[in-house]
Coordinates of C-alpha atoms in Angstrom, one line a residue:
M1 CA 97.0 37.2 -42.3
S2 CA 97.4 40.8 -43.4
Y3 CA 98.7 41.5 -46.9
R4 CA 99.4 45.0 -45.6
S5 CA 101.9 43.5 -43.2
L6 CA 103.7 41.8 -46.1
L7 CA 103.9 45.2 -47.9
R8 CA 105.6 46.8 -44.9
L9 CA 107.9 43.8 -44.5
A10 CA 109.2 43.5 -48.1
G11 CA 108.9 47.1 -49.3
V12 CA 106.8 48.5 -52.1
G13 CA 109.3 48.0 -54.9
F14 CA 109.5 44.3 -54.3
F15 CA 106.1 43.5 -55.5
P16 CA 105.8 45.0 -59.1
L17 CA 109.4 44.0 -60.0
G18 CA 108.9 40.5 -58.6
F19 CA 105.8 40.1 -60.6
L20 CA 107.4 41.2 -63.9
A21 CA 110.5 39.1 -63.1
R22 CA 108.4 35.9 -63.3
L23 CA 106.8 36.7 -66.6
P24 CA 109.5 35.1 -68.8
Y25 CA 108.8 31.8 -67.0
S26 CA 105.0 32.0 -67.5
S27 CA 105.4 33.1 -71.1
S28 CA 108.1 30.6 -72.2
A29 CA 106.1 27.4 -72.9
L30 CA 103.5 29.2 -75.0
A31 CA 106.1 31.4 -76.7
I32 CA 108.0 28.2 -77.8
L33 CA 104.8 26.6 -79.0
V34 CA 103.9 29.6 -81.1
L35 CA 107.4 30.0 -82.5
L36 CA 107.8 26.3 -83.5
Q37 CA 104.3 25.9 -84.8
G38 CA 104.6 29.1 -86.8
T39 CA 107.9 28.0 -88.2
T40 CA 107.2 24.4 -89.0
H41 CA 103.4 24.4 -89.2
S42 CA 103.3 21.2 -87.2
Y43 CA 101.5 20.9 -83.9
A44 CA 103.2 17.6 -83.2
F45 CA 106.7 19.2 -83.5
A46 CA 105.7 22.2 -81.5
G47 CA 104.5 19.9 -78.8
I48 CA 107.8 18.0 -78.9
G49 CA 109.8 21.2 -78.8
G50 CA 107.8 22.5 -75.8
A51 CA 108.3 19.2 -74.1
V52 CA 112.0 19.3 -74.6
Q53 CA 112.2 22.8 -73.2
S54 CA 110.1 21.8 -70.2
I55 CA 112.2 18.7 -69.5
A56 CA 115.3 20.9 -69.5
V57 CA 113.6 23.2 -67.0
A58 CA 112.9 20.2 -64.8
V59 CA 116.6 19.1 -65.0
G60 CA 118.1 22.6 -64.7
G61 CA 115.9 23.9 -61.9
P62 CA 117.1 21.7 -59.1
A63 CA 120.7 22.3 -60.2
V64 CA 120.2 26.0 -60.1
G65 CA 118.6 25.7 -56.6
A66 CA 121.5 23.6 -55.3
L67 CA 124.0 26.1 -56.6
A68 CA 122.0 29.0 -55.0
D69 CA 122.0 27.2 -51.7
R70 CA 125.8 26.8 -52.0
Y71 CA 127.0 30.1 -53.6
G72 CA 124.2 32.5 -52.8
H73 CA 121.0 33.4 -54.6
R74 CA 122.1 36.6 -56.2
T75 CA 125.2 35.3 -58.0
V76 CA 123.3 32.3 -59.3
A77 CA 120.1 34.1 -60.3
V78 CA 122.0 36.9 -62.2
T79 CA 124.1 34.3 -64.0
A80 CA 121.0 32.3 -65.0
A81 CA 119.2 35.4 -66.2
C82 CA 122.1 36.3 -68.5
A83 CA 122.5 32.8 -69.8
N84 CA 118.8 32.4 -70.5
F85 CA 118.8 35.6 -72.6
L86 CA 121.5 34.2 -74.7
A87 CA 119.7 30.9 -75.1
W88 CA 116.5 32.6 -76.3
A89 CA 118.7 34.4 -78.9
A90 CA 120.1 31.1 -80.0
L91 CA 116.5 29.8 -80.4
L92 CA 115.5 32.7 -82.6
T93 CA 118.5 32.1 -84.8
A94 CA 117.8 28.4 -85.1
A95 CA 114.2 29.2 -86.1
E96 CA 115.4 31.7 -88.7
V97 CA 117.7 29.1 -90.2
G98 CA 114.9 26.5 -90.1
G99 CA 116.7 23.4 -88.8
R100 CA 114.6 21.4 -86.5
S101 CA 117.5 19.8 -84.6
G102 CA 118.9 23.3 -84.0
M103 CA 115.6 24.5 -82.6
L104 CA 115.4 21.5 -80.3
G105 CA 119.0 22.1 -79.1
A106 CA 118.3 25.8 -78.4
G107 CA 115.1 24.8 -76.6
V108 CA 117.2 22.6 -74.3
L109 CA 119.4 25.6 -73.5
V110 CA 116.4 27.8 -72.8
G111 CA 115.1 25.3 -70.3
L112 CA 118.4 24.5 -68.6
T113 CA 119.1 28.2 -67.9
Q114 CA 115.5 29.2 -66.9
P115 CA 115.8 31.4 -63.7
P116 CA 113.6 29.7 -61.0
V117 CA 112.2 33.0 -59.8
G118 CA 109.2 31.5 -58.1
A119 CA 111.2 29.1 -56.0
L120 CA 113.9 31.6 -55.0
V121 CA 111.4 34.3 -54.0
R122 CA 109.6 31.8 -51.7
V123 CA 112.9 31.0 -50.0
H124 CA 113.4 34.8 -49.7
W125 CA 110.0 35.1 -47.9
A126 CA 110.8 32.2 -45.6
R127 CA 114.0 33.7 -44.5
L128 CA 112.7 37.2 -44.3
V129 CA 109.7 36.5 -42.1
R130 CA 111.8 34.4 -39.7
A131 CA 114.6 37.0 -39.6
R132 CA 112.1 39.7 -38.6
G133 CA 110.3 37.4 -36.1
R134 CA 107.1 37.3 -38.2
G135 CA 106.9 33.6 -39.0
E136 CA 103.1 33.7 -38.8
L137 CA 103.1 35.7 -42.0
L138 CA 104.6 32.9 -44.1
P139 CA 101.2 31.3 -45.0
A140 CA 100.0 34.7 -46.3
A141 CA 103.3 35.1 -48.2
L142 CA 102.8 31.7 -49.9
S143 CA 99.2 32.6 -50.7
Y144 CA 100.4 35.9 -52.3
E145 CA 103.1 34.1 -54.3
A146 CA 100.5 31.6 -55.6
S147 CA 98.3 34.5 -56.7
A148 CA 101.2 36.3 -58.2
D149 CA 102.2 33.1 -60.1
E150 CA 98.6 32.7 -61.4
L151 CA 98.4 36.4 -62.4
S152 CA 101.7 35.9 -64.2
F153 CA 100.0 33.1 -66.1
V154 CA 97.4 35.6 -67.1
A155 CA 99.7 38.3 -68.1
G156 CA 102.4 36.1 -69.7
P157 CA 100.2 34.2 -72.1
A158 CA 98.2 37.4 -72.9
L159 CA 101.5 39.1 -73.8
V160 CA 102.4 36.1 -76.0
G161 CA 99.0 36.4 -77.7
L162 CA 99.3 40.1 -78.3
A163 CA 102.9 39.7 -79.5
A164 CA 102.0 36.8 -81.8
T165 CA 99.9 39.1 -83.9
A166 CA 103.1 40.6 -85.1
G167 CA 104.6 37.2 -86.0
P168 CA 105.6 33.9 -84.4
A169 CA 109.0 35.3 -83.3
A170 CA 107.6 38.3 -81.6
P171 CA 106.7 36.5 -78.3
V172 CA 110.3 35.4 -77.9
V173 CA 111.6 38.9 -78.4
A174 CA 109.1 40.0 -75.7
V175 CA 110.5 37.4 -73.3
M176 CA 114.0 38.5 -73.9
L177 CA 113.1 42.1 -73.2
L178 CA 111.5 41.0 -69.9
L179 CA 114.6 39.1 -68.9
A180 CA 116.8 42.1 -69.4
T181 CA 114.5 44.7 -67.8
S182 CA 112.8 42.8 -65.0
T183 CA 114.3 39.4 -64.1
L184 CA 117.9 40.6 -64.1
P185 CA 117.2 43.7 -62.0
F186 CA 115.1 41.7 -59.6
A187 CA 118.0 39.2 -59.1
L188 CA 120.3 42.0 -58.4
R189 CA 118.1 43.8 -55.9
H190 CA 115.9 41.2 -54.1
T191 CA 117.9 37.9 -53.9
G192 CA 120.2 37.2 -51.0
A193 CA 123.9 37.6 -51.6
A194 CA 125.1 35.5 -48.7
V195 CA 125.7 31.8 -48.8
N196 CA 124.4 29.5 -46.0
S197 CA 126.6 29.0 -43.0
G198 CA 130.0 30.4 -42.4
T199 CA 131.7 27.8 -44.6
G200 CA 129.6 28.4 -47.6
T201 CA 128.7 24.8 -47.9
V202 CA 125.3 23.1 -47.6
S203 CA 124.3 20.0 -45.7
S204 CA 124.6 16.5 -47.1
A205 CA 121.9 15.5 -49.6
R206 CA 120.8 13.0 -47.0
D207 CA 119.2 15.9 -45.2
L208 CA 116.5 16.1 -47.9
P209 CA 113.7 13.6 -47.2
Y210 CA 113.6 11.8 -50.5
R211 CA 110.3 9.8 -50.3
P212 CA 108.1 12.7 -49.1
L213 CA 109.8 15.1 -51.6
A214 CA 109.2 12.6 -54.4
A215 CA 105.5 12.5 -53.6
M216 CA 105.4 16.3 -53.8
F217 CA 107.3 16.2 -57.1
L218 CA 104.8 13.8 -58.6
A219 CA 101.9 15.9 -57.3
M220 CA 103.4 19.0 -59.0
A221 CA 104.0 17.0 -62.2
A222 CA 100.3 16.1 -62.3
V223 CA 99.3 19.8 -62.3
G224 CA 102.0 20.5 -64.9
A225 CA 100.4 17.9 -67.2
V226 CA 97.1 19.7 -66.7
F227 CA 98.8 22.9 -67.9
G228 CA 100.4 21.2 -70.9
G229 CA 97.0 19.7 -71.9
V230 CA 95.2 23.0 -71.6
Q231 CA 97.9 25.0 -73.4
T232 CA 97.8 22.7 -76.3
A233 CA 94.0 22.7 -76.3
V234 CA 93.7 26.5 -76.5
T235 CA 96.3 26.6 -79.2
V236 CA 94.3 24.2 -81.3
Y237 CA 91.1 26.0 -80.5
A238 CA 92.4 29.4 -81.5
D239 CA 93.7 28.0 -84.8
A240 CA 90.3 26.2 -85.4
V241 CA 88.4 29.5 -85.1
G242 CA 90.7 31.2 -87.5
R243 CA 92.5 33.4 -84.9
P244 CA 95.7 31.7 -83.9
G245 CA 97.1 34.8 -82.2
T246 CA 94.3 34.6 -79.6
A247 CA 95.7 31.4 -78.0
G248 CA 97.5 33.3 -75.3
L249 CA 94.5 35.4 -74.5
V250 CA 92.3 32.3 -74.1
Y251 CA 94.9 30.6 -71.9
A252 CA 95.2 33.8 -69.8
G253 CA 91.7 33.0 -68.5
F254 CA 93.1 29.9 -66.8
G255 CA 94.8 32.2 -64.3
V256 CA 91.9 34.5 -63.5
G257 CA 89.9 32.4 -61.0
S258 CA 93.0 30.7 -59.8
A259 CA 94.6 34.1 -58.7
V260 CA 91.4 35.0 -56.8
T261 CA 91.1 31.6 -55.0
G262 CA 94.9 31.6 -54.3
A263 CA 94.7 35.0 -52.5
A264 CA 91.7 33.8 -50.5
C265 CA 93.7 30.9 -49.1
A266 CA 95.4 33.3 -46.7
W267 CA 92.3 33.3 -44.7
L268 CA 91.6 29.6 -44.5
P269 CA 90.9 28.6 -40.8
A270 CA 93.6 26.8 -38.8
R271 CA 91.2 23.9 -38.1
F272 CA 91.3 23.1 -41.9
S273 CA 94.4 21.0 -41.6
T274 CA 97.1 20.6 -44.2
R275 CA 96.2 17.0 -44.7
A276 CA 92.5 17.9 -45.3
R277 CA 93.5 20.7 -47.7
Y278 CA 95.7 18.4 -49.8
V279 CA 93.0 15.9 -50.4
T280 CA 90.2 18.4 -50.7
F281 CA 92.0 20.6 -53.2
A282 CA 93.2 17.6 -55.2
A283 CA 89.6 16.5 -55.5
L284 CA 88.5 20.0 -56.6
L285 CA 91.2 20.1 -59.2
C286 CA 89.8 16.8 -60.7
V287 CA 86.3 18.2 -60.7
G288 CA 87.5 21.4 -62.3
M289 CA 89.1 19.6 -65.2
L290 CA 85.9 17.6 -65.8
V291 CA 84.0 20.9 -65.9
L292 CA 86.6 22.1 -68.5
F293 CA 86.3 19.0 -70.6
V294 CA 82.5 19.0 -70.6
G295 CA 82.1 22.7 -70.9
A296 CA 84.5 22.8 -73.9
R297 CA 82.4 20.2 -75.7
L298 CA 79.0 21.7 -74.8
G299 CA 79.6 25.4 -74.5
S300 CA 82.4 27.9 -74.8
L301 CA 86.1 26.9 -74.2
P302 CA 87.1 30.3 -72.8
V303 CA 84.3 30.3 -70.2
A304 CA 85.1 26.7 -69.2
V305 CA 88.8 27.6 -68.9
A306 CA 88.0 30.5 -66.5
L307 CA 85.7 28.3 -64.4
A308 CA 88.1 25.4 -64.1
S309 CA 91.0 27.7 -63.2
C310 CA 89.4 28.4 -59.7
T311 CA 90.6 24.9 -58.6
V312 CA 94.3 25.3 -59.4
A313 CA 96.0 27.7 -57.0
P314 CA 94.7 26.2 -53.7
Y315 CA 96.2 22.8 -54.7
M316 CA 99.5 24.3 -55.6
I317 CA 99.7 26.5 -52.4
T318 CA 99.3 23.3 -50.4
L319 CA 102.2 21.6 -52.2
Y320 CA 104.5 24.6 -51.6
A321 CA 103.5 24.7 -47.9
L322 CA 104.1 21.0 -47.5
T323 CA 107.5 21.2 -49.2
E324 CA 108.5 24.2 -47.0
Q325 CA 107.8 22.0 -44.0
L326 CA 109.9 19.1 -45.3
A327 CA 113.2 20.8 -46.0
P328 CA 115.9 22.0 -43.6
A329 CA 116.3 25.8 -43.9
E330 CA 119.7 25.5 -45.6
R331 CA 118.3 23.2 -48.3
L332 CA 115.1 25.0 -48.9
A333 CA 116.0 26.4 -52.4
T334 CA 117.0 22.9 -53.5
A335 CA 113.7 21.4 -52.2
L336 CA 111.5 24.0 -53.8
T337 CA 113.3 23.8 -57.1
V338 CA 112.9 20.0 -57.0
L339 CA 109.2 20.6 -56.4
C340 CA 109.0 23.2 -59.2
A341 CA 110.8 20.8 -61.5
G342 CA 107.7 18.6 -61.4
G343 CA 105.7 21.3 -63.1
P344 CA 107.6 21.6 -66.3
L345 CA 108.2 17.9 -66.5
G346 CA 104.5 17.3 -66.3
T347 CA 103.9 20.1 -68.8
A348 CA 106.4 18.4 -71.1
V349 CA 104.5 15.1 -71.0
G350 CA 101.2 16.8 -71.2
Q351 CA 102.2 18.9 -74.2
A352 CA 103.7 15.9 -76.0
V353 CA 100.7 13.6 -75.5
A354 CA 98.2 16.4 -76.0
G355 CA 99.9 17.5 -79.2
G356 CA 99.6 14.0 -80.7
L357 CA 96.0 13.6 -79.6
A358 CA 95.0 17.0 -80.8
Q359 CA 96.4 16.2 -84.3
D360 CA 93.7 13.5 -84.6
H361 CA 91.0 14.5 -82.1
G362 CA 91.2 18.3 -81.8
V363 CA 90.5 20.2 -78.6
G364 CA 88.8 17.3 -76.9
G365 CA 91.8 15.0 -77.3
A366 CA 94.1 17.6 -75.7
L367 CA 91.8 18.1 -72.8
L368 CA 91.6 14.4 -72.0
V369 CA 95.2 14.8 -70.9
A370 CA 94.2 17.5 -68.3
V371 CA 91.4 15.3 -67.0
G372 CA 93.6 12.2 -66.7
A373 CA 96.4 14.2 -64.9
A374 CA 93.9 15.7 -62.4
A375 CA 92.5 12.3 -61.7
G376 CA 96.1 11.1 -61.0
A377 CA 96.7 14.0 -58.7
F378 CA 93.7 13.0 -56.6
L379 CA 94.6 9.4 -56.5
L380 CA 98.1 10.3 -55.3
A381 CA 96.8 12.6 -52.6
A382 CA 94.4 10.0 -51.3
G383 CA 97.1 7.4 -51.3
V384 CA 99.6 9.6 -49.5
V385 CA 97.1 10.6 -46.8
L386 CA 95.9 7.0 -46.3
A387 CA 99.6 5.8 -46.0
G388 CA 100.2 8.6 -43.5
R389 CA 97.3 7.4 -41.3
T390 CA 98.6 3.9 -41.2
S391 CA 102.2 4.7 -40.5
R392 CA 104.0 6.4 -37.7
E393 CA 106.4 8.0 -40.2
P394 CA 105.1 11.3 -41.6
V395 CA 104.4 10.7 -45.3
A396 CA 104.9 13.6 -47.8
G397 CA 105.2 16.1 -45.0
L398 CA 101.5 15.8 -44.0
Q399 CA 102.2 16.6 -40.4
E400 CA 100.5 19.7 -39.1
S401 CA 102.2 22.8 -40.4
R402 CA 104.6 24.6 -38.1
T403 CA 103.4 27.8 -39.8
S404 CA 99.7 27.1 -39.5
R405 CA 97.5 30.1 -39.1

């Protein structure tokens, strides 16, 4: 599929603004870790604070998606961006005061109000390509979005790392500036204003296939736990080498190979079925995390991070494609935000567990979380596919894609 066709379809301005609009999301977890660790000097508390924020994202995301399906994406996205800005301001104030309960409470508000740019923009693509009669471009659009997400996880943590050299609060200030100058304008210009159907209501919740969607949620939670473990590991690594401000720069390497492989997924052959992709990419994710664990112990953590990153985007693209197949069009924002909620929830668990292990076992302890989560992702994929082969009912949406290349 041609990326040039996507450029003509969406317009030139959509792409740079859409990329910048997602940076607050990709920066938020590490920004909170840096702020809380710098304020309290405790990795364990920073891990708990990051976990609290991530759990709040997991709770708030589906609610924002459901509201967007009901009242229109533009209204909800603009409101979320403004509320998120105020929540970050509250977190800065709590950190200045120094009360741990206040910081945790503000972290909850940050998570609950996080604008789900990635999910909403995928809904935008799905509607756009079908409205223009170009449904065959959707796989390329999903591949682009995965690459953009991964590049945002290069630029976002790198921004956090650079800002952290000015102090632990500086990354939060940078996130707030991005919200005001990118996320809010993107919500105003490139999200749909209209609600679904003439009545402005959405279908019954029974229209969402709960069991398959739950499987996709768990699959995304597994990769979220990978992120949480790696984020904690690089934070510990940077502190151990005496350069805590470089944590974001090291973690940025996690998105480099992933962005490249994500873009390449647009050219996967049609005979490589969705079912085969799911199992294959889950296995590769597991191998990648083993490479990261062994490489960090025997060689260089930054190099191992870059190598392991190549296995992330193909797995995530498959999850988005499967979820897009599962949901009715009028509930797509809800379904995708439910899927996306698995990421921060997994990150929350990963950060909390990795923070405790890192306190006693350093980088290796944190990376064990990434290895275990990737192994769980592979076991889930294998179980889902095997169940689908022995049942007449499609399991986890593993029927052939209606948007296959």
